[in-house]
Amino acid sequence: MPTATRQFLLNAHPRGRGIEDGDFKLVETEIADPGAGEVLLKTRWLGFDPAQKGWMENIADYVAPMEIGDVMRGSAISEVIASNNPKFSTGDLVMGSTGWTEHHLSDGAELTKIETSLSPTTMLSVLGTTGLTAYCGLFKVGRPMAGDTVLVSGAAGATGSVVGQLAKIAGCRAVGIAGGPEKCEWLVKEAGYDAAIDYKADNVRRQIKEHCPRGADVVYDNVGGAILDDMLANIATGARVVICGGISRYETGNLPAGPKNYFNLIFRRASMAGFIVIDWTSEFPAIRKRLEGFVKEGKLAYQEDIQHGFENAPATLKRLFTGANRGKQLLEL
Ligand code: NAP
């Protein structure tokens, strides 16, 4: 039984700047044997989300604030290595927000047992928060109808790639915006997007007009800033603009100027709404089953980008903000 564990603690709030190595402190701390009703977990994979930057800055009010000295918050899949809890046995794989720690003591209340027949890591990727976010944001906020054109920014990422494929399953046209030719090729060849726009090479606004000649009926935005403006300039009458995230803001930490083209919402009788996926937590088991079914039927492709080594957790988080990740960013311990 381990008596000590390594953990990354929050060492600084990265406000107004990108993430730096000094924002984290690697420490070794003692870990007790599990008490009554507790389980001892060994972390196997960490999952990375752009939202972690906002948690570190303490700007999001939908989660508890992160204080200096807290274990870095994050989702993980762990193995139960000792159990005094009748709900869990040694060897079980569980998922939870257990943070950047090699071992963790838990009373089991916040843990979900991994029971998928797909790879366990899918519970952090296509069946995890990003897959659920894609599903809820598209269907509950975007409300696509067959024949609609669905325009997605951050399209090659863990969330965006699922959005376009779900749109195709719903009988829509999917147009994605992503950085670089390789990601754009993957979108069309592997994820079945009808068209992909390389925002690093093309004139985004002109390209959207070309690929969405009647305008976009659903806009699913993961990026914000100039790309959101370009998408707002090309919406169809009655469009639904889904604000899922704004990663172009996260790296600098500065709030972007408001969208310039919001008047188009008036002209096009359109709506724009944000959402937080945890509002549909009670529906997650049923949505997971649907997503798992789509994967098994070969209708939903996904990518997992697995880095290695606990000490590489800060560098792995940074990959999301340079676009280095190919699909869901994970780290295997
Ligand atoms: P991801 O898309 O897999 O990875 C982030 C991607 O963002 C990068 O690969 C990069 O792709 C792109 N990016 C980074 N900086 C950018 C910039 N300055 N301009 C344009 N694109 C940039 O990450 P994810 O976990 O799936 O998250 C996607 C979005 O969903 C995030 O905004 C996240 O906050 C949001 N989200 C929202 C909820 C919710 O409940 N509302 C829940 C989960 C996630 P390129 O190479 O294409 O630039």
CSV table of C-alpha atoms and ligand atoms in Angstrom, one decimal:
chain,number,residue,atom,x,y,z
A,1,MET,CA,0.0,0.0,0.0
A,2,PRO,CA,1.5,3.4,-0.9
A,3,THR,CA,2.3,5.7,2.0
A,4,ALA,CA,3.1,8.8,-0.1
A,5,THR,CA,1.8,10.2,-3.4
A,6,ARG,CA,2.8,13.0,-5.8
A,7,GLN,CA,0.4,15.8,-6.5
A,8,PHE,CA,0.4,19.0,-8.5
A,9,LEU,CA,-0.9,22.0,-6.4
A,10,LEU,CA,-2.1,25.3,-7.8
A,11,ASN,CA,0.8,27.8,-7.2
A,12,ALA,CA,-0.5,30.9,-9.0
A,13,HIS,CA,-3.6,32.2,-10.7
A,14,PRO,CA,-2.7,32.7,-14.4
A,15,ARG,CA,-4.8,35.8,-14.9
A,16,GLY,CA,-4.2,38.0,-18.0
A,17,ARG,CA,-1.6,35.6,-19.4
A,18,GLY,CA,-1.1,32.0,-20.6
A,19,ILE,CA,-0.3,29.1,-18.3
A,20,GLU,CA,3.3,28.9,-17.1
A,21,ASP,CA,5.2,26.0,-15.4
A,22,GLY,CA,5.4,28.1,-12.2
A,23,ASP,CA,1.6,28.0,-11.9
A,24,PHE,CA,2.0,24.4,-10.5
A,25,LYS,CA,4.0,23.0,-7.6
A,26,LEU,CA,4.8,19.3,-7.6
A,27,VAL,CA,4.8,17.9,-4.1
A,28,GLU,CA,5.0,14.6,-2.3
A,29,THR,CA,2.5,14.1,0.5
A,30,GLU,CA,1.6,11.3,2.8
A,31,ILE,CA,-1.4,9.2,2.1
A,32,ALA,CA,-3.3,7.2,4.7
A,33,ASP,CA,-4.8,3.7,4.4
A,34,PRO,CA,-8.5,3.8,3.5
A,35,GLY,CA,-10.8,4.3,6.5
A,36,ALA,CA,-14.3,2.9,6.9
A,37,GLY,CA,-16.4,3.3,3.7
A,38,GLU,CA,-13.3,4.7,1.8
A,39,VAL,CA,-11.5,3.5,-1.3
A,40,LEU,CA,-7.9,4.1,-2.3
A,41,LEU,CA,-7.5,5.0,-5.9
A,42,LYS,CA,-4.4,4.9,-8.2
A,43,THR,CA,-4.8,7.3,-11.1
A,44,ARG,CA,-4.5,5.7,-14.5
A,45,TRP,CA,-5.4,8.5,-16.9
A,46,LEU,CA,-6.0,12.3,-16.5
A,47,GLY,CA,-8.4,14.1,-18.8
A,48,PHE,CA,-7.7,17.7,-19.9
A,49,ASP,CA,-10.2,20.5,-20.5
A,50,PRO,CA,-9.7,24.1,-21.7
A,51,ALA,CA,-12.0,25.1,-18.8
A,52,GLN,CA,-9.2,24.2,-16.3
A,53,LYS,CA,-7.6,27.5,-17.3
A,54,GLY,CA,-10.7,29.3,-16.2
A,55,TRP,CA,-10.8,27.3,-12.9
A,56,MET,CA,-7.2,28.3,-12.3
A,57,GLU,CA,-8.0,31.9,-12.9
A,58,ASN,CA,-11.1,31.7,-10.6
A,59,ILE,CA,-13.3,33.4,-13.1
A,60,ALA,CA,-16.0,30.8,-13.4
A,61,ASP,CA,-18.7,30.9,-10.8
A,62,TYR,CA,-20.3,27.5,-11.8
A,63,VAL,CA,-17.6,25.7,-9.9
A,64,ALA,CA,-16.1,26.3,-6.4
A,65,PRO,CA,-13.1,28.7,-6.5
A,66,MET,CA,-9.6,27.2,-6.8
A,67,GLU,CA,-7.3,28.5,-4.1
A,68,ILE,CA,-3.4,28.5,-4.1
A,69,GLY,CA,-2.3,25.2,-2.6
A,70,ASP,CA,-5.4,23.2,-3.8
A,71,VAL,CA,-4.7,20.0,-5.7
A,72,MET,CA,-5.1,20.9,-9.4
A,73,ARG,CA,-8.7,20.1,-10.3
A,74,GLY,CA,-9.3,17.7,-13.2
A,75,SER,CA,-11.1,14.6,-14.3
A,76,ALA,CA,-9.4,11.2,-14.1
A,77,ILE,CA,-9.9,7.5,-14.5
A,78,SER,CA,-8.5,5.5,-11.6
A,79,GLU,CA,-8.1,1.9,-10.4
A,80,VAL,CA,-9.4,0.9,-7.0
A,81,ILE,CA,-6.4,-0.6,-5.2
A,82,ALA,CA,-8.0,-1.0,-1.8
A,83,SER,CA,-11.6,-0.8,-0.7
A,84,ASN,CA,-13.6,-0.6,2.5
A,85,ASN,CA,-16.7,0.4,0.5
A,86,PRO,CA,-19.1,-2.4,-0.5
A,87,LYS,CA,-19.9,-0.6,-3.8
A,88,PHE,CA,-16.3,-0.9,-5.1
A,89,SER,CA,-13.9,-3.9,-5.4
A,90,THR,CA,-10.2,-3.9,-5.9
A,91,GLY,CA,-9.5,-3.7,-9.6
A,92,ASP,CA,-12.6,-1.6,-10.5
A,93,LEU,CA,-12.0,1.3,-12.8
A,94,VAL,CA,-13.8,4.5,-11.8
A,95,MET,CA,-14.1,8.0,-13.1
A,96,GLY,CA,-14.3,11.2,-11.1
A,97,SER,CA,-13.0,14.7,-10.6
A,98,THR,CA,-10.1,13.5,-8.4
A,99,GLY,CA,-7.5,15.9,-9.7
A,100,TRP,CA,-3.8,15.8,-10.5
A,101,THR,CA,-2.7,13.3,-7.9
A,102,GLU,CA,-1.2,9.8,-8.3
A,103,HIS,CA,-3.3,8.4,-5.5
A,104,HIS,CA,-6.5,9.6,-4.0
A,105,LEU,CA,-8.7,8.6,-1.0
A,106,SER,CA,-12.4,8.8,-1.7
A,107,ASP,CA,-15.7,7.9,0.1
A,108,GLY,CA,-17.0,6.9,-3.4
A,109,ALA,CA,-19.8,9.4,-3.5
A,110,GLU,CA,-18.6,11.3,-6.6
A,111,LEU,CA,-17.2,8.2,-8.4
A,112,THR,CA,-18.8,6.6,-11.5
A,113,LYS,CA,-17.9,3.0,-12.2
A,114,ILE,CA,-16.6,2.4,-15.8
A,115,GLU,CA,-18.9,-0.1,-17.4
A,116,THR,CA,-18.5,0.6,-21.1
A,117,SER,CA,-17.4,-2.2,-23.5
A,118,LEU,CA,-15.4,0.4,-25.4
A,119,SER,CA,-11.9,1.4,-24.2
A,120,PRO,CA,-12.1,2.8,-20.6
A,121,THR,CA,-10.6,6.1,-21.8
A,122,THR,CA,-13.7,6.8,-23.9
A,123,MET,CA,-15.3,7.7,-20.5
A,124,LEU,CA,-13.1,10.8,-20.6
A,125,SER,CA,-13.5,11.4,-24.4
A,126,VAL,CA,-16.4,10.5,-26.7
A,127,LEU,CA,-18.5,9.2,-23.7
A,128,GLY,CA,-17.1,11.8,-21.3
A,129,THR,CA,-17.7,15.5,-20.8
A,130,THR,CA,-16.7,16.5,-24.3
A,131,GLY,CA,-19.1,14.0,-26.0
A,132,LEU,CA,-21.9,14.9,-23.6
A,133,THR,CA,-21.3,18.6,-24.2
A,134,ALA,CA,-21.4,18.1,-28.0
A,135,TYR,CA,-24.7,16.2,-27.7
A,136,CYS,CA,-26.4,18.6,-25.2
A,137,GLY,CA,-25.2,21.8,-26.9
A,138,LEU,CA,-26.2,20.7,-30.3
A,139,PHE,CA,-29.6,19.0,-29.6
A,140,LYS,CA,-30.9,21.0,-26.6
A,141,VAL,CA,-29.6,24.4,-27.5
A,142,GLY,CA,-29.0,24.3,-31.3
A,143,ARG,CA,-32.1,22.2,-32.0
A,144,PRO,CA,-31.0,21.2,-35.6
A,145,MET,CA,-33.6,20.0,-38.1
A,146,ALA,CA,-32.8,17.7,-41.1
A,147,GLY,CA,-31.5,19.8,-44.0
A,148,ASP,CA,-30.1,22.5,-41.7
A,149,THR,CA,-26.5,23.6,-42.2
A,150,VAL,CA,-24.5,23.3,-38.9
A,151,LEU,CA,-21.4,25.5,-38.7
A,152,VAL,CA,-18.8,24.5,-36.0
A,153,SER,CA,-15.7,26.3,-34.8
A,154,GLY,CA,-13.0,24.4,-33.0
A,155,ALA,CA,-14.3,21.6,-35.2
A,156,ALA,CA,-11.4,19.1,-35.0
A,157,GLY,CA,-11.3,19.1,-31.2
A,158,ALA,CA,-12.8,16.6,-28.8
A,159,THR,CA,-16.1,18.5,-28.6
A,160,GLY,CA,-16.3,20.0,-32.1
A,161,SER,CA,-15.6,16.7,-33.9
A,162,VAL,CA,-18.5,15.0,-32.2
A,163,VAL,CA,-20.9,18.0,-32.9
A,164,GLY,CA,-20.4,17.7,-36.7
A,165,GLN,CA,-20.9,14.0,-36.7
A,166,LEU,CA,-24.1,14.2,-34.6
A,167,ALA,CA,-25.3,16.9,-37.0
A,168,LYS,CA,-24.7,14.5,-39.9
A,169,ILE,CA,-26.6,11.7,-38.0
A,170,ALA,CA,-29.5,14.2,-37.7
A,171,GLY,CA,-29.5,14.7,-41.4
A,172,CYS,CA,-27.8,18.1,-41.5
A,173,ARG,CA,-24.9,19.5,-43.5
A,174,ALA,CA,-21.8,20.0,-41.3
A,175,VAL,CA,-19.2,22.7,-42.0
A,176,GLY,CA,-16.2,22.9,-39.7
A,177,ILE,CA,-13.5,25.5,-38.9
A,178,ALA,CA,-10.2,24.3,-37.6
A,179,GLY,CA,-6.5,25.1,-37.6
A,180,GLY,CA,-4.3,23.6,-40.3
A,181,PRO,CA,-4.6,21.4,-43.4
A,182,GLU,CA,-4.1,18.1,-41.5
A,183,LYS,CA,-7.0,18.8,-39.1
A,184,CYS,CA,-9.2,19.9,-42.0
A,185,GLU,CA,-8.5,16.8,-44.0
A,186,TRP,CA,-9.3,14.6,-40.9
A,187,LEU,CA,-12.6,16.5,-40.6
A,188,VAL,CA,-13.8,15.7,-44.1
A,189,LYS,CA,-12.2,12.2,-44.6
A,190,GLU,CA,-12.7,10.7,-41.1
A,191,ALA,CA,-15.4,12.7,-39.4
A,192,GLY,CA,-17.6,13.1,-42.4
A,193,TYR,CA,-17.9,16.8,-42.3
A,194,ASP,CA,-19.1,18.2,-45.7
A,195,ALA,CA,-16.5,20.9,-45.8
A,196,ALA,CA,-13.7,22.3,-43.6
A,197,ILE,CA,-12.2,25.8,-43.4
A,198,ASP,CA,-8.6,26.3,-42.3
A,199,TYR,CA,-8.8,29.5,-40.3
A,200,LYS,CA,-5.0,29.8,-40.3
A,201,ALA,CA,-4.9,29.9,-44.1
A,202,ASP,CA,-8.2,31.0,-45.5
A,203,ASN,CA,-10.3,34.1,-45.4
A,204,VAL,CA,-12.8,32.6,-42.9
A,205,ARG,CA,-15.8,34.9,-43.6
A,206,ARG,CA,-15.5,34.4,-47.4
A,207,GLN,CA,-15.1,30.6,-47.0
A,208,ILE,CA,-18.1,30.4,-44.7
A,209,LYS,CA,-20.2,32.2,-47.4
A,210,GLU,CA,-19.0,29.8,-50.0
A,211,HIS,CA,-19.7,26.7,-47.9
A,212,CYS,CA,-23.0,27.9,-46.3
A,213,PRO,CA,-24.6,29.8,-49.3
A,214,ARG,CA,-28.0,30.0,-47.5
A,215,GLY,CA,-26.3,30.9,-44.2
A,216,ALA,CA,-25.8,28.7,-41.2
A,217,ASP,CA,-29.0,27.5,-39.4
A,218,VAL,CA,-27.0,26.4,-36.3
A,219,VAL,CA,-23.7,27.9,-35.3
A,220,TYR,CA,-21.8,25.9,-32.6
A,221,ASP,CA,-19.0,28.1,-31.2
A,222,ASN,CA,-16.1,26.8,-29.2
A,223,VAL,CA,-13.7,29.7,-30.0
A,224,GLY,CA,-15.3,33.2,-29.7
A,225,GLY,CA,-13.5,36.4,-30.9
A,226,ALA,CA,-13.0,37.1,-34.6
A,227,ILE,CA,-14.2,33.6,-35.7
A,228,LEU,CA,-17.5,34.1,-33.9
A,229,ASP,CA,-17.8,37.5,-35.7
A,230,ASP,CA,-17.2,35.8,-39.0
A,231,MET,CA,-19.9,33.1,-38.2
A,232,LEU,CA,-22.4,35.7,-37.1
A,233,ALA,CA,-22.0,37.5,-40.4
A,234,ASN,CA,-23.3,34.3,-42.2
A,235,ILE,CA,-26.3,33.2,-40.3
A,236,ALA,CA,-29.6,32.1,-41.8
A,237,THR,CA,-33.0,33.5,-40.8
A,238,GLY,CA,-34.1,31.9,-37.5
A,239,ALA,CA,-30.5,30.6,-36.7
A,240,ARG,CA,-29.6,29.3,-33.3
A,241,VAL,CA,-26.1,30.4,-32.2
A,242,VAL,CA,-24.8,28.0,-29.5
A,243,ILE,CA,-22.0,29.5,-27.2
A,244,CYS,CA,-20.2,26.5,-25.9
A,245,GLY,CA,-16.8,28.0,-25.2
A,246,GLY,CA,-14.4,30.8,-26.2
A,247,ILE,CA,-10.9,29.3,-26.3
A,248,SER,CA,-9.4,32.2,-28.2
A,249,ARG,CA,-9.8,34.1,-24.9
A,250,TYR,CA,-8.4,31.4,-22.5
A,251,GLU,CA,-4.7,31.7,-23.4
A,252,THR,CA,-4.4,35.4,-22.8
A,253,GLY,CA,-7.0,35.5,-20.1
A,254,ASN,CA,-8.3,38.8,-21.4
A,255,LEU,CA,-12.0,39.2,-22.1
A,256,PRO,CA,-12.5,39.7,-25.9
A,257,ALA,CA,-14.4,42.7,-27.3
A,258,GLY,CA,-18.1,41.8,-27.7
A,259,PRO,CA,-19.2,40.3,-31.0
A,260,LYS,CA,-19.3,43.1,-33.6
A,261,ASN,CA,-22.0,41.4,-35.7
A,262,TYR,CA,-24.6,40.8,-33.1
A,263,PHE,CA,-27.0,43.1,-34.9
A,264,ASN,CA,-27.3,40.3,-37.5
A,265,LEU,CA,-29.2,38.4,-34.8
A,266,ILE,CA,-31.9,41.1,-35.2
A,267,PHE,CA,-31.9,41.1,-39.0
A,268,ARG,CA,-32.0,37.3,-39.2
A,269,ARG,CA,-34.4,36.8,-36.2
A,270,ALA,CA,-31.8,34.6,-34.6
A,271,SER,CA,-31.0,33.7,-31.1
A,272,MET,CA,-27.7,33.2,-29.2
A,273,ALA,CA,-27.5,31.2,-26.0
A,274,GLY,CA,-24.8,29.8,-23.8
A,275,PHE,CA,-25.0,26.6,-21.7
A,276,ILE,CA,-23.2,24.5,-19.1
A,277,VAL,CA,-23.4,20.8,-19.7
A,278,ILE,CA,-23.7,19.9,-16.0
A,279,ASP,CA,-27.3,21.2,-16.2
A,280,TRP,CA,-28.2,17.9,-17.8
A,281,THR,CA,-26.3,15.5,-15.5
A,282,SER,CA,-29.4,13.4,-14.8
A,283,GLU,CA,-29.6,12.6,-18.5
A,284,PHE,CA,-25.9,11.6,-18.9
A,285,PRO,CA,-26.3,7.8,-18.6
A,286,ALA,CA,-29.0,7.7,-21.3
A,287,ILE,CA,-27.0,10.1,-23.6
A,288,ARG,CA,-23.8,8.0,-23.0
A,289,LYS,CA,-25.7,4.9,-24.2
A,290,ARG,CA,-26.7,6.7,-27.4
A,291,LEU,CA,-23.2,7.9,-28.1
A,292,GLU,CA,-21.8,4.4,-27.4
A,293,GLY,CA,-24.3,3.0,-29.9
A,294,PHE,CA,-23.2,5.5,-32.6
A,295,VAL,CA,-19.6,4.5,-32.0
A,296,LYS,CA,-20.4,0.8,-32.3
A,297,GLU,CA,-22.4,1.4,-35.4
A,298,GLY,CA,-19.4,3.1,-37.0
A,299,LYS,CA,-21.2,6.5,-37.2
A,300,LEU,CA,-19.1,8.3,-34.7
A,301,ALA,CA,-15.3,8.5,-35.0
A,302,TYR,CA,-13.1,9.9,-32.2
A,303,GLN,CA,-9.5,10.7,-31.6
A,304,GLU,CA,-7.6,10.4,-28.3
A,305,ASP,CA,-4.3,12.1,-27.9
A,306,ILE,CA,-2.5,10.2,-25.1
A,307,GLN,CA,0.6,11.7,-23.5
A,308,HIS,CA,2.6,9.9,-20.9
A,309,GLY,CA,4.1,10.6,-17.4
A,310,PHE,CA,2.5,12.3,-14.4
A,311,GLU,CA,5.3,15.0,-14.4
A,312,ASN,CA,4.1,16.1,-17.9
A,313,ALA,CA,0.6,17.1,-16.7
A,314,PRO,CA,1.3,20.9,-17.0
A,315,ALA,CA,2.8,20.6,-20.5
A,316,THR,CA,-0.1,18.4,-21.5
A,317,LEU,CA,-2.6,21.0,-20.5
A,318,LYS,CA,-0.8,23.6,-22.5
A,319,ARG,CA,-1.2,21.5,-25.7
A,320,LEU,CA,-4.9,22.5,-25.8
A,321,PHE,CA,-4.0,26.2,-26.2
A,322,THR,CA,-1.5,25.6,-29.0
A,323,GLY,CA,-3.7,23.3,-31.0
A,324,ALA,CA,-1.1,20.5,-30.6
A,325,ASN,CA,-3.8,18.0,-29.4
A,326,ARG,CA,-5.4,15.6,-31.9
A,327,GLY,CA,-8.8,15.0,-30.3
A,328,LYS,CA,-9.4,14.5,-26.6
A,329,GLN,CA,-6.3,15.3,-24.6
A,330,LEU,CA,-5.4,12.6,-22.1
A,331,LEU,CA,-2.3,11.7,-20.1
A,332,GLU,CA,-1.5,8.1,-19.1
A,333,LEU,CA,0.3,7.6,-15.7
B,1,NAP,P1,-10.4,20.7,-28.0
B,1,NAP,O1,-11.3,21.4,-29.0
B,1,NAP,O2,-10.1,19.3,-28.1
B,1,NAP,O3,-9.0,21.5,-27.9
B,1,NAP,C1,-8.9,22.8,-28.0
B,1,NAP,C2,-8.7,23.3,-29.5
B,1,NAP,O4,-9.0,24.7,-29.5
B,1,NAP,C3,-7.3,23.2,-30.0
B,1,NAP,O5,-6.9,21.9,-30.4
B,1,NAP,C4,-7.2,24.2,-31.0
B,1,NAP,O6,-7.6,23.7,-32.3
B,1,NAP,C5,-8.4,25.2,-30.6
B,1,NAP,N1,-7.8,26.5,-30.3
B,1,NAP,C6,-6.9,26.8,-29.3
B,1,NAP,N2,-6.6,28.1,-29.3
B,1,NAP,C7,-7.4,28.7,-30.3
B,1,NAP,C8,-7.5,30.0,-30.8
B,1,NAP,N3,-6.8,31.0,-30.2
B,1,NAP,N4,-8.4,30.2,-31.8
B,1,NAP,C9,-9.0,29.2,-32.4
B,1,NAP,N5,-8.9,27.9,-31.9
B,1,NAP,C10,-8.1,27.7,-30.9
B,1,NAP,O7,-11.0,21.1,-26.5
B,1,NAP,P2,-12.4,20.6,-25.9
B,1,NAP,O8,-12.2,20.1,-24.6
B,1,NAP,O9,-13.2,19.9,-26.9
B,1,NAP,O10,-13.1,22.0,-25.7
B,1,NAP,C11,-13.7,22.8,-26.8
B,1,NAP,C12,-14.5,23.9,-26.2
B,1,NAP,O11,-15.7,23.4,-25.5
B,1,NAP,C13,-13.8,24.8,-25.2
B,1,NAP,O12,-14.1,26.2,-25.5
B,1,NAP,C14,-14.4,24.4,-23.9
B,1,NAP,O13,-14.2,25.4,-23.0
B,1,NAP,C15,-15.8,24.1,-24.3
B,1,NAP,N6,-16.5,23.3,-23.4
B,1,NAP,C16,-17.7,23.8,-22.9
B,1,NAP,C17,-18.5,23.1,-22.0
B,1,NAP,C18,-19.8,23.7,-21.6
B,1,NAP,O14,-20.5,23.1,-20.7
B,1,NAP,N7,-20.2,24.8,-22.1
B,1,NAP,C19,-18.1,21.8,-21.6
B,1,NAP,C20,-16.9,21.3,-22.1
B,1,NAP,C21,-16.1,22.0,-23.0
B,1,NAP,P3,-7.1,24.3,-33.7
B,1,NAP,O15,-5.8,23.6,-34.0
B,1,NAP,O16,-8.2,24.0,-34.6
B,1,NAP,O17,-6.9,25.8,-33.4
